Amino acid sequence: MFNCVRKVKIEDLGYSEFFDSKRETLELTGYSIARVIAEYKEAYRVKNANGEFLAKITGKQMFDAVKREDYPAVGDWVVITELDNKRAIIRKIMPRKTILKKKYSNKQDIQVIATNIDTAFVIESVDRDYNLNRFERYFVLADEGKIKPVIMLNKIDLISETELKLRIDQIKNRFNNVDIIPTSTITEHGLKELVNYIEKGKTYCFLGSSGVGKSSLINKLLRKNEIKTKEISNSSGRGKHTTTAREMYFLENGGIVIDNPGTREVGIADASVGIVNVFNEISYLSKECKFSDCTHTIEPGCAILRAIKDKKLDENKYQNYIKLKKEAEFYNMNELEKKEKDRKFGRFVKKALKQINEFKS
Ligand SMILES: Nc1nc2c(ncn2[C@@H]2O[C@H](COP(=O)(O)OP(=O)(O)OP(=O)(O)O)[C@@H](O)[C@H]2O)c(=O)[nH]1
Ligand SMILES: [Mg+2]
Ligand SMILES: [Zn+2]
């Protein structure tokens, strides 16, 4: 029988002008490159036009690595040496276009979720109590990594239309300018819209807590049950992860999607730019505060506190802003800086008291 297998081109794997120009600048055009499509313990699966390889990094690379970002992650383009048609050595990570990373809870360690992603689908299941603060956390991480976030509300078969409308309004009230795609893998509602959203050669990352339906949605997009999902009878059992490895899949329409294990906590690391951008209305308001170093907590003449009082700014949003800012600041601080911050705060109080006294007299 004649077996016709279409040859894969690297463009089908998401290779673009950006990586090509980097490859040229770094004089790597003569070397074999591949995309990391799965990450295992101490090994990676990489793919290029020649096929798929199980790949490891060199001892030198491991020795030189100082932080998590120095290791390959799913989505990376890497320079490889093909050992045979199944195994390869990763020599170098090509410069990244985007990176999505988070902090582990209670630890300083960074986790790279994926790289070179265009859009992050932040998925919540409508049958659960979800809060808008979590969306905001994801938005900060996405903004910091130069990635566009999109909200996906899954399992809409479990609620009424009125209830869904309420949820959507609630989200729109808190966030302007974010796309929302309501879906159900049972009724297939919204799946067409999702497929249309996905563009050829672009990479999409599926994020969200365990059990929201990330793998089920990707299976629908793949039109086969390629990924193992939670048993229906087991669907109420929370906390147990069905997907354990990050993995990339290629859709018929040319889109590239990455499935992730459910993220329990979304810790913020060094994301100060992301915070400023996501909370831009707060950053904008703060320019009108009386004191240029206003902490927006107790100061007189604080434009933010006034906006909350006048119901022009959502108090929950403001509180989440303060929380995320503290998390980011704490991440960046070392012992010396903590002391410096104390000193600055002391100076600030002294100055504020002086100004208040001047105002009184
Ligand atoms: N009612 C309903 N159930 C769904 C829908 N989508 C997924 N499920 C069910 O939800 C459960 C969890 O789905 P998964 O796809 O395994 O969830 P996941 O987000 O991949 O979970 P992890 O891999 O653990 O992170 C399964 O029992 C699915 O059948 C939906 O649209 N409606
Ligand atoms: Mg899964
Ligand atoms: Zn203020």
mmCIF file of C-alpha atoms and ligand atoms in Angstrom:
data_model
loop_
_atom_site.group_PDB
_atom_site.id
_atom_site.type_symbol
_atom_site.label_atom_id
_atom_site.label_comp_id
_atom_site.label_asym_id
_atom_site.label_seq_id
_atom_site.Cartn_x
_atom_site.Cartn_y
_atom_site.Cartn_z
ATOM 1 C CA MET A 1 0.000 0.000 0.000
ATOM 2 C CA PHE A 2 1.219 3.456 -0.804
ATOM 3 C CA ASN A 3 1.823 5.350 2.399
ATOM 4 C CA CYS A 4 1.718 9.091 1.966
ATOM 5 C CA VAL A 5 3.195 10.939 4.951
ATOM 6 C CA ARG A 6 3.349 14.710 4.612
ATOM 7 C CA LYS A 7 6.787 16.013 5.430
ATOM 8 C CA VAL A 8 6.917 18.361 8.397
ATOM 9 C CA LYS A 9 8.451 21.774 7.812
ATOM 10 C CA ILE A 10 9.900 23.739 10.718
ATOM 11 C CA GLU A 11 7.397 26.523 9.976
ATOM 12 C CA ASP A 12 4.673 24.001 10.922
ATOM 13 C CA LEU A 13 6.334 23.808 14.335
ATOM 14 C CA GLY A 14 6.146 27.564 14.869
ATOM 15 C CA TYR A 15 9.478 28.610 13.371
ATOM 16 C CA SER A 16 9.308 32.213 12.221
ATOM 17 C CA GLU A 17 11.228 35.250 11.042
ATOM 18 C CA PHE A 18 12.137 36.089 14.652
ATOM 19 C CA PHE A 19 14.063 32.836 15.217
ATOM 20 C CA ASP A 20 15.541 32.935 11.738
ATOM 21 C CA SER A 21 17.092 36.353 12.309
ATOM 22 C CA LYS A 22 18.482 35.240 15.705
ATOM 23 C CA ARG A 23 19.884 32.148 14.089
ATOM 24 C CA GLU A 24 21.662 34.270 11.538
ATOM 25 C CA THR A 25 23.052 36.749 14.075
ATOM 26 C CA LEU A 26 24.368 33.895 16.205
ATOM 27 C CA GLU A 27 25.871 32.222 13.126
ATOM 28 C CA LEU A 28 23.932 29.035 13.739
ATOM 29 C CA THR A 29 22.532 28.551 10.257
ATOM 30 C CA GLY A 30 24.704 25.489 9.642
ATOM 31 C CA TYR A 31 23.466 23.662 12.727
ATOM 32 C CA SER A 32 20.443 21.461 13.234
ATOM 33 C CA ILE A 33 17.667 23.046 15.285
ATOM 34 C CA ALA A 34 14.510 21.593 16.799
ATOM 35 C CA ARG A 35 11.603 22.620 19.006
ATOM 36 C CA VAL A 36 11.171 21.232 22.517
ATOM 37 C CA ILE A 37 7.748 19.552 22.486
ATOM 38 C CA ALA A 38 7.775 17.782 25.857
ATOM 39 C CA GLU A 39 9.680 17.943 29.096
ATOM 40 C CA TYR A 40 10.423 14.912 31.270
ATOM 41 C CA LYS A 41 12.682 14.376 34.234
ATOM 42 C CA GLU A 42 16.140 15.288 32.930
ATOM 43 C CA ALA A 43 15.159 14.709 29.305
ATOM 44 C CA TYR A 44 13.248 16.456 26.551
ATOM 45 C CA ARG A 45 11.447 15.444 23.420
ATOM 46 C CA VAL A 46 12.407 17.659 20.508
ATOM 47 C CA LYS A 47 11.022 17.770 16.977
ATOM 48 C CA ASN A 48 12.177 19.040 13.597
ATOM 49 C CA ALA A 49 11.756 18.170 9.940
ATOM 50 C CA ASN A 50 13.838 15.001 10.439
ATOM 51 C CA GLY A 51 11.570 13.602 13.153
ATOM 52 C CA GLU A 52 11.352 13.391 16.921
ATOM 53 C CA PHE A 53 14.268 12.831 19.271
ATOM 54 C CA LEU A 54 14.737 12.134 22.945
ATOM 55 C CA ALA A 55 17.266 14.768 23.946
ATOM 56 C CA LYS A 56 19.490 15.630 26.875
ATOM 57 C CA ILE A 57 21.515 18.704 27.639
ATOM 58 C CA THR A 58 25.290 18.555 27.913
ATOM 59 C CA GLY A 59 27.087 18.299 31.256
ATOM 60 C CA LYS A 60 28.651 21.690 30.557
ATOM 61 C CA GLN A 61 25.246 23.297 30.069
ATOM 62 C CA MET A 62 24.092 21.810 33.362
ATOM 63 C CA PHE A 63 27.247 23.058 35.059
ATOM 64 C CA ASP A 64 26.873 26.553 33.613
ATOM 65 C CA ALA A 65 23.182 26.879 34.466
ATOM 66 C CA VAL A 66 22.593 29.258 37.339
ATOM 67 C CA LYS A 67 18.841 29.589 37.182
ATOM 68 C CA ARG A 68 15.822 27.703 35.904
ATOM 69 C CA GLU A 69 15.605 29.912 32.832
ATOM 70 C CA ASP A 70 18.982 28.526 31.717
ATOM 71 C CA TYR A 71 17.420 25.109 31.113
ATOM 72 C CA PRO A 72 15.304 24.291 28.072
ATOM 73 C CA ALA A 73 11.518 24.444 28.411
ATOM 74 C CA VAL A 74 8.608 23.336 26.262
ATOM 75 C CA GLY A 75 8.324 25.768 23.365
ATOM 76 C CA ASP A 76 12.043 26.480 23.089
ATOM 77 C CA TRP A 77 13.984 26.342 19.863
ATOM 78 C CA VAL A 78 17.255 24.551 20.544
ATOM 79 C CA VAL A 79 20.445 23.804 18.647
ATOM 80 C CA ILE A 80 20.955 20.041 18.596
ATOM 81 C CA THR A 81 23.336 17.328 17.474
ATOM 82 C CA GLU A 82 21.394 14.364 16.125
ATOM 83 C CA LEU A 83 23.074 11.172 17.416
ATOM 84 C CA ASP A 84 20.863 8.776 15.477
ATOM 85 C CA ASN A 85 17.247 8.929 14.361
ATOM 86 C CA LYS A 86 15.974 8.727 17.938
ATOM 87 C CA ARG A 87 18.435 10.539 20.166
ATOM 88 C CA ALA A 88 19.950 14.016 20.246
ATOM 89 C CA ILE A 89 22.041 16.318 22.390
ATOM 90 C CA ILE A 90 20.842 19.846 23.113
ATOM 91 C CA ARG A 91 23.735 22.279 22.660
ATOM 92 C CA LYS A 92 22.131 25.668 23.072
ATOM 93 C CA ILE A 93 18.831 27.405 23.671
ATOM 94 C CA MET A 94 17.946 29.976 21.029
ATOM 95 C CA PRO A 95 16.866 33.440 22.264
ATOM 96 C CA ARG A 96 13.239 33.371 23.386
ATOM 97 C CA LYS A 97 10.495 35.507 21.947
ATOM 98 C CA THR A 98 8.280 35.149 25.026
ATOM 99 C CA ILE A 99 8.487 33.315 28.348
ATOM 100 C CA LEU A 100 5.793 32.358 30.831
ATOM 101 C CA LYS A 101 7.110 31.725 34.314
ATOM 102 C CA LYS A 102 5.774 31.584 37.823
ATOM 103 C CA LYS A 103 7.087 31.207 41.315
ATOM 104 C CA TYR A 104 6.576 28.096 43.400
ATOM 105 C CA SER A 105 4.663 28.822 46.575
ATOM 106 C CA ASN A 106 6.817 29.290 49.690
ATOM 107 C CA LYS A 107 9.973 28.966 47.657
ATOM 108 C CA GLN A 108 12.103 31.400 45.720
ATOM 109 C CA ASP A 109 12.328 28.919 42.828
ATOM 110 C CA ILE A 110 11.046 29.906 39.434
ATOM 111 C CA GLN A 111 9.180 27.520 37.204
ATOM 112 C CA VAL A 112 9.215 28.075 33.471
ATOM 113 C CA ILE A 113 5.772 27.057 32.229
ATOM 114 C CA ALA A 114 6.514 27.432 28.524
ATOM 115 C CA THR A 115 8.335 29.669 26.071
ATOM 116 C CA ASN A 116 7.708 31.221 22.663
ATOM 117 C CA ILE A 117 3.952 31.245 23.199
ATOM 118 C CA ASP A 118 1.707 33.762 21.446
ATOM 119 C CA THR A 119 -1.451 33.391 23.523
ATOM 120 C CA ALA A 120 -2.204 31.973 26.958
ATOM 121 C CA PHE A 121 -5.678 30.529 27.456
ATOM 122 C CA VAL A 122 -6.532 30.969 31.108
ATOM 123 C CA ILE A 123 -9.207 28.391 31.805
ATOM 124 C CA GLU A 124 -11.703 28.232 34.620
ATOM 125 C CA SER A 125 -14.576 25.855 35.057
ATOM 126 C CA VAL A 126 -17.892 27.653 35.656
ATOM 127 C CA ASP A 127 -19.163 25.063 38.146
ATOM 128 C CA ARG A 128 -16.556 26.121 40.654
ATOM 129 C CA ASP A 129 -16.097 29.084 42.828
ATOM 130 C CA TYR A 130 -13.418 30.943 41.039
ATOM 131 C CA ASN A 131 -12.237 34.369 41.873
ATOM 132 C CA LEU A 132 -11.222 37.181 39.626
ATOM 133 C CA ASN A 133 -7.985 37.709 41.564
ATOM 134 C CA ARG A 134 -6.591 34.511 40.059
ATOM 135 C CA PHE A 135 -7.270 35.745 36.521
ATOM 136 C CA GLU A 136 -5.407 38.909 37.417
ATOM 137 C CA ARG A 137 -2.408 36.881 38.593
ATOM 138 C CA TYR A 138 -2.266 35.062 35.274
ATOM 139 C CA PHE A 139 -2.601 38.372 33.430
ATOM 140 C CA VAL A 140 0.424 39.762 35.291
ATOM 141 C CA LEU A 141 2.522 36.696 34.400
ATOM 142 C CA ALA A 142 1.366 36.839 30.779
ATOM 143 C CA ASP A 143 2.046 40.566 30.463
ATOM 144 C CA GLU A 144 5.482 40.158 32.001
ATOM 145 C CA GLY A 145 6.245 37.458 29.417
ATOM 146 C CA LYS A 146 4.824 39.549 26.518
ATOM 147 C CA ILE A 147 2.019 37.030 25.974
ATOM 148 C CA LYS A 148 -1.620 37.803 25.246
ATOM 149 C CA PRO A 149 -4.047 36.276 27.767
ATOM 150 C CA VAL A 150 -7.532 35.065 26.834
ATOM 151 C CA ILE A 151 -10.148 33.801 29.286
ATOM 152 C CA MET A 152 -11.863 30.491 28.639
ATOM 153 C CA LEU A 153 -14.911 29.565 30.715
ATOM 154 C CA ASN A 154 -15.391 25.823 30.394
ATOM 155 C CA LYS A 155 -18.196 23.388 31.402
ATOM 156 C CA ILE A 156 -20.937 25.896 30.580
ATOM 157 C CA ASP A 157 -23.278 22.909 30.160
ATOM 158 C CA LEU A 158 -23.452 22.861 33.955
ATOM 159 C CA ILE A 159 -25.011 26.315 34.387
ATOM 160 C CA SER A 160 -27.941 28.252 32.935
ATOM 161 C CA GLU A 161 -27.601 30.928 30.296
ATOM 162 C CA THR A 162 -28.547 33.606 32.809
ATOM 163 C CA GLU A 163 -25.857 32.407 35.158
ATOM 164 C CA LEU A 164 -23.293 32.432 32.372
ATOM 165 C CA LYS A 165 -24.243 35.967 31.401
ATOM 166 C CA LEU A 166 -23.780 37.024 35.012
ATOM 167 C CA ARG A 167 -20.294 35.505 35.085
ATOM 168 C CA ILE A 168 -19.313 37.189 31.850
ATOM 169 C CA ASP A 169 -20.598 40.569 33.065
ATOM 170 C CA GLN A 170 -18.647 40.160 36.285
ATOM 171 C CA ILE A 171 -15.447 39.503 34.335
ATOM 172 C CA LYS A 172 -16.072 42.396 31.940
ATOM 173 C CA ASN A 173 -16.653 44.746 34.849
ATOM 174 C CA ARG A 174 -13.301 43.950 36.299
ATOM 175 C CA PHE A 175 -11.270 43.660 33.093
ATOM 176 C CA ASN A 176 -11.708 45.637 29.955
ATOM 177 C CA ASN A 177 -10.149 44.442 26.742
ATOM 178 C CA VAL A 178 -9.978 40.749 27.424
ATOM 179 C CA ASP A 179 -11.473 38.146 25.104
ATOM 180 C CA ILE A 180 -13.721 35.564 26.759
ATOM 181 C CA ILE A 181 -14.527 32.231 25.120
ATOM 182 C CA PRO A 182 -17.273 30.177 26.837
ATOM 183 C CA THR A 183 -16.967 26.457 26.040
ATOM 184 C CA SER A 184 -18.313 23.005 26.776
ATOM 185 C CA THR A 185 -16.692 19.781 25.671
ATOM 186 C CA ILE A 186 -20.018 18.018 26.287
ATOM 187 C CA THR A 187 -22.307 20.166 24.110
ATOM 188 C CA GLU A 188 -19.349 21.348 21.991
ATOM 189 C CA HIS A 189 -20.550 24.900 22.472
ATOM 190 C CA GLY A 190 -17.816 27.444 21.691
ATOM 191 C CA LEU A 191 -15.443 24.919 20.138
ATOM 192 C CA LYS A 192 -15.874 26.368 16.661
ATOM 193 C CA GLU A 193 -15.092 29.814 18.031
ATOM 194 C CA LEU A 194 -12.018 28.391 19.743
ATOM 195 C CA VAL A 195 -10.802 26.725 16.537
ATOM 196 C CA ASN A 196 -11.319 29.979 14.632
ATOM 197 C CA TYR A 197 -9.348 31.816 17.283
ATOM 198 C CA ILE A 198 -6.327 29.592 16.746
ATOM 199 C CA GLU A 199 -4.021 30.690 13.932
ATOM 200 C CA LYS A 200 -1.650 28.626 11.832
ATOM 201 C CA GLY A 201 1.934 28.570 13.132
ATOM 202 C CA LYS A 202 1.030 30.303 16.415
ATOM 203 C CA THR A 203 1.537 28.693 19.819
ATOM 204 C CA TYR A 204 -1.126 28.581 22.539
ATOM 205 C CA CYS A 205 -0.705 27.523 26.123
ATOM 206 C CA PHE A 206 -3.566 26.034 28.213
ATOM 207 C CA LEU A 207 -3.416 27.138 31.843
ATOM 208 C CA GLY A 208 -5.667 26.593 34.840
ATOM 209 C CA SER A 209 -6.316 24.517 37.925
ATOM 210 C CA SER A 210 -6.489 20.744 37.801
ATOM 211 C CA GLY A 211 -9.819 19.430 36.511
ATOM 212 C CA VAL A 212 -11.025 22.536 34.655
ATOM 213 C CA GLY A 213 -10.868 20.592 31.384
ATOM 214 C CA LYS A 214 -7.630 21.665 29.681
ATOM 215 C CA SER A 215 -6.828 18.225 28.262
ATOM 216 C CA SER A 216 -10.474 17.552 27.346
ATOM 217 C CA LEU A 217 -10.518 20.760 25.308
ATOM 218 C CA ILE A 218 -7.267 19.894 23.537
ATOM 219 C CA ASN A 219 -8.621 16.415 22.753
ATOM 220 C CA LYS A 220 -11.615 18.095 21.118
ATOM 221 C CA LEU A 221 -9.293 20.298 19.069
ATOM 222 C CA LEU A 222 -7.267 17.237 18.034
ATOM 223 C CA ARG A 223 -10.521 15.430 17.227
ATOM 224 C CA LYS A 224 -9.304 12.310 18.976
ATOM 225 C CA ASN A 225 -8.788 11.251 22.561
ATOM 226 C CA GLU A 226 -5.033 11.466 22.439
ATOM 227 C CA ILE A 227 -4.593 12.828 25.954
ATOM 228 C CA LYS A 228 -5.717 11.013 29.057
ATOM 229 C CA THR A 229 -8.323 12.995 31.000
ATOM 230 C CA LYS A 230 -9.929 12.465 34.356
ATOM 231 C CA GLU A 231 -12.568 9.699 34.579
ATOM 232 C CA ILE A 232 -16.085 11.149 34.703
ATOM 233 C CA SER A 233 -16.839 9.274 37.934
ATOM 234 C CA ASN A 234 -13.761 10.839 39.384
ATOM 235 C CA SER A 235 -14.394 14.385 38.262
ATOM 236 C CA SER A 236 -15.296 15.699 41.700
ATOM 237 C CA GLY A 237 -12.044 14.438 43.201
ATOM 238 C CA ARG A 238 -10.020 17.622 43.348
ATOM 239 C CA GLY A 239 -6.337 17.964 43.905
ATOM 240 C CA LYS A 240 -5.348 14.974 41.815
ATOM 241 C CA HIS A 241 -3.560 15.886 38.624
ATOM 242 C CA THR A 242 -4.343 13.865 35.533
ATOM 243 C CA THR A 243 -1.829 15.541 33.259
ATOM 244 C CA THR A 244 1.678 15.288 34.691
ATOM 245 C CA ALA A 245 3.920 16.562 31.903
ATOM 246 C CA ARG A 246 3.888 19.647 29.723
ATOM 247 C CA GLU A 247 3.409 18.652 26.139
ATOM 248 C CA MET A 248 2.914 20.251 22.754
ATOM 249 C CA TYR A 249 0.319 19.137 20.204
ATOM 250 C CA PHE A 250 -0.153 20.069 16.561
ATOM 251 C CA LEU A 251 -3.641 20.787 15.243
ATOM 252 C CA GLU A 252 -4.998 20.152 11.773
ATOM 253 C CA ASN A 253 -5.464 23.881 11.151
ATOM 254 C CA GLY A 254 -1.757 24.501 11.822
ATOM 255 C CA GLY A 255 -2.188 25.796 15.374
ATOM 256 C CA ILE A 256 0.181 24.586 18.094
ATOM 257 C CA VAL A 257 -1.115 23.990 21.627
ATOM 258 C CA ILE A 258 0.604 23.152 24.904
ATOM 259 C CA ASP A 259 -1.151 21.162 27.619
ATOM 260 C CA ASN A 260 -0.038 21.738 31.190
ATOM 261 C CA PRO A 261 -0.550 19.985 34.490
ATOM 262 C CA GLY A 262 -3.026 21.956 36.634
ATOM 263 C CA THR A 263 -1.408 24.846 38.437
ATOM 264 C CA ARG A 264 -2.399 25.000 42.066
ATOM 265 C CA GLU A 265 -0.783 28.296 42.893
ATOM 266 C CA VAL A 266 0.211 31.114 40.643
ATOM 267 C CA GLY A 267 3.095 32.813 42.424
ATOM 268 C CA ILE A 268 4.384 36.155 41.234
ATOM 269 C CA ALA A 269 8.128 36.626 40.972
ATOM 270 C CA ASP A 270 9.905 39.601 39.422
ATOM 271 C CA ALA A 271 6.836 40.895 37.604
ATOM 272 C CA SER A 272 6.838 44.603 38.373
ATOM 273 C CA VAL A 273 6.306 45.628 34.735
ATOM 274 C CA GLY A 274 3.412 43.189 34.420
ATOM 275 C CA ILE A 275 1.802 44.638 37.532
ATOM 276 C CA VAL A 276 2.080 48.212 36.270
ATOM 277 C CA ASN A 277 0.512 47.227 32.941
ATOM 278 C CA VAL A 278 -2.301 45.033 34.266
ATOM 279 C CA PHE A 279 -3.229 47.584 36.895
ATOM 280 C CA ASN A 280 -2.646 50.559 34.617
ATOM 281 C CA GLU A 281 -5.640 52.492 35.957
ATOM 282 C CA ILE A 282 -4.075 52.342 39.424
ATOM 283 C CA SER A 283 -0.662 53.377 38.112
ATOM 284 C CA TYR A 284 -2.364 56.225 36.269
ATOM 285 C CA LEU A 285 -4.329 57.375 39.336
ATOM 286 C CA SER A 286 -1.236 57.261 41.527
ATOM 287 C CA LYS A 287 0.221 60.187 39.571
ATOM 288 C CA GLU A 288 -2.417 62.357 41.197
ATOM 289 C CA CYS A 289 -1.504 61.379 44.770
ATOM 290 C CA LYS A 290 -0.285 64.262 46.910
ATOM 291 C CA PHE A 291 2.986 62.529 47.821
ATOM 292 C CA SER A 292 5.159 61.168 45.071
ATOM 293 C CA ASP A 293 6.128 58.197 47.245
ATOM 294 C CA CYS A 294 2.534 57.541 48.359
ATOM 295 C CA THR A 295 2.006 53.925 49.467
ATOM 296 C CA HIS A 296 -1.765 54.307 48.900
ATOM 297 C CA THR A 297 -2.560 52.926 52.311
ATOM 298 C CA ILE A 298 -2.809 55.725 54.875
ATOM 299 C CA GLU A 299 -1.654 58.941 53.243
ATOM 300 C CA PRO A 300 -3.794 62.053 53.051
ATOM 301 C CA GLY A 301 -4.405 63.265 49.496
ATOM 302 C CA CYS A 302 -4.172 59.748 48.057
ATOM 303 C CA ALA A 303 -5.993 59.653 44.710
ATOM 304 C CA ILE A 304 -6.419 55.886 44.868
ATOM 305 C CA LEU A 305 -8.074 55.823 48.272
ATOM 306 C CA ARG A 306 -10.343 58.622 47.065
ATOM 307 C CA ALA A 307 -11.285 56.692 43.892
ATOM 308 C CA ILE A 308 -12.239 53.658 45.981
ATOM 309 C CA LYS A 309 -14.363 55.844 48.237
ATOM 310 C CA ASP A 310 -16.074 57.343 45.175
ATOM 311 C CA LYS A 311 -16.617 53.803 43.806
ATOM 312 C CA LYS A 312 -14.560 54.632 40.725
ATOM 313 C CA LEU A 313 -12.065 51.904 41.513
ATOM 314 C CA ASP A 314 -12.927 48.303 42.472
ATOM 315 C CA GLU A 315 -11.690 47.743 46.011
ATOM 316 C CA ASN A 316 -10.958 44.037 45.367
ATOM 317 C CA LYS A 317 -8.834 44.996 42.417
ATOM 318 C CA TYR A 318 -6.934 47.477 44.545
ATOM 319 C CA GLN A 319 -6.369 44.913 47.289
ATOM 320 C CA ASN A 320 -5.139 42.359 44.789
ATOM 321 C CA TYR A 321 -2.793 45.008 43.389
ATOM 322 C CA ILE A 322 -1.265 45.648 46.829
ATOM 323 C CA LYS A 323 -0.920 41.894 47.422
ATOM 324 C CA LEU A 324 0.776 41.171 44.103
ATOM 325 C CA LYS A 325 3.046 44.185 44.441
ATOM 326 C CA LYS A 326 4.184 43.006 47.861
ATOM 327 C CA GLU A 327 4.827 39.528 46.476
ATOM 328 C CA ALA A 328 6.937 40.918 43.644
ATOM 329 C CA GLU A 329 8.837 43.263 45.960
ATOM 330 C CA PHE A 330 9.502 40.490 48.428
ATOM 331 C CA TYR A 331 10.844 38.269 45.675
ATOM 332 C CA ASN A 332 13.306 40.916 44.578
ATOM 333 C CA MET A 333 14.556 41.833 48.014
ATOM 334 C CA ASN A 334 17.665 40.622 49.725
ATOM 335 C CA GLU A 335 18.495 41.287 53.362
ATOM 336 C CA LEU A 336 20.319 44.539 52.610
ATOM 337 C CA GLU A 337 17.428 45.880 50.571
ATOM 338 C CA LYS A 338 14.967 45.004 53.305
ATOM 339 C CA LYS A 339 16.963 47.214 55.667
ATOM 340 C CA GLU A 340 17.103 49.988 53.085
ATOM 341 C CA LYS A 341 13.327 49.777 52.663
ATOM 342 C CA ASP A 342 12.884 50.173 56.425
ATOM 343 C CA ARG A 343 15.104 53.239 56.364
ATOM 344 C CA LYS A 344 13.210 54.737 53.431
ATOM 345 C CA PHE A 345 9.926 54.110 55.184
ATOM 346 C CA GLY A 346 11.239 55.879 58.283
ATOM 347 C CA ARG A 347 12.259 58.846 56.138
ATOM 348 C CA PHE A 348 8.866 58.819 54.453
ATOM 349 C CA VAL A 349 6.983 58.910 57.778
ATOM 350 C CA LYS A 350 9.176 61.767 58.984
ATOM 351 C CA LYS A 351 8.531 63.735 55.803
ATOM 352 C CA ALA A 352 4.798 63.021 55.901
ATOM 353 C CA LEU A 353 4.555 64.142 59.532
ATOM 354 C CA LYS A 354 6.438 67.328 58.712
ATOM 355 C CA GLN A 355 4.104 68.072 55.821
ATOM 356 C CA ILE A 356 1.015 67.338 57.895
ATOM 357 C CA ASN A 357 2.286 69.685 60.611
ATOM 358 C CA GLU A 358 3.007 72.399 58.052
ATOM 359 C CA PHE A 359 -0.484 71.922 56.654
ATOM 360 C CA LYS A 360 -1.997 72.308 60.150
ATOM 361 C CA SER A 361 -0.134 75.455 61.048
HETATM 362 N N1 LIG B 1 -19.630 18.809 32.421
HETATM 363 C C1 LIG B 1 -18.470 19.003 31.792
HETATM 364 N N2 LIG B 1 -17.389 18.271 32.154
HETATM 365 C C2 LIG B 1 -16.216 18.484 31.520
HETATM 366 C C3 LIG B 1 -16.084 19.440 30.472
HETATM 367 N N3 LIG B 1 -14.802 19.438 30.062
HETATM 368 C C4 LIG B 1 -14.151 18.528 30.805
HETATM 369 N N4 LIG B 1 -14.997 17.932 31.686
HETATM 370 C C5 LIG B 1 -14.674 16.904 32.670
HETATM 371 O O1 LIG B 1 -13.828 17.452 33.679
HETATM 372 C C6 LIG B 1 -12.911 16.496 34.159
HETATM 373 C C7 LIG B 1 -11.491 17.015 34.127
HETATM 374 O O2 LIG B 1 -11.072 17.183 32.790
HETATM 375 P P1 LIG B 1 -9.531 17.174 32.335
HETATM 376 O O3 LIG B 1 -9.537 17.513 30.889
HETATM 377 O O4 LIG B 1 -8.834 15.952 32.767
HETATM 378 O O5 LIG B 1 -8.986 18.405 33.185
HETATM 379 P P2 LIG B 1 -7.508 19.061 33.177
HETATM 380 O O6 LIG B 1 -7.712 20.527 33.279
HETATM 381 O O7 LIG B 1 -6.741 18.574 32.030
HETATM 382 O O8 LIG B 1 -6.899 18.524 34.567
HETATM 383 P P3 LIG B 1 -5.329 18.249 34.951
HETATM 384 O O9 LIG B 1 -4.731 17.467 33.849
HETATM 385 O O10 LIG B 1 -5.408 17.505 36.230
HETATM 386 O O11 LIG B 1 -4.722 19.612 35.128
HETATM 387 C C8 LIG B 1 -13.143 15.244 33.298
HETATM 388 O O12 LIG B 1 -13.956 14.329 34.001
HETATM 389 C C9 LIG B 1 -13.854 15.771 32.078
HETATM 390 O O13 LIG B 1 -14.706 14.812 31.484
HETATM 391 C C10 LIG B 1 -17.268 20.184 30.099
HETATM 392 O O14 LIG B 1 -17.266 21.041 29.213
HETATM 393 N N5 LIG B 1 -18.405 19.910 30.801
HETATM 394 MG MG MG B 2 -4.964 17.559 31.877
HETATM 395 ZN ZN ZN B 3 -1.762 57.268 46.916
#
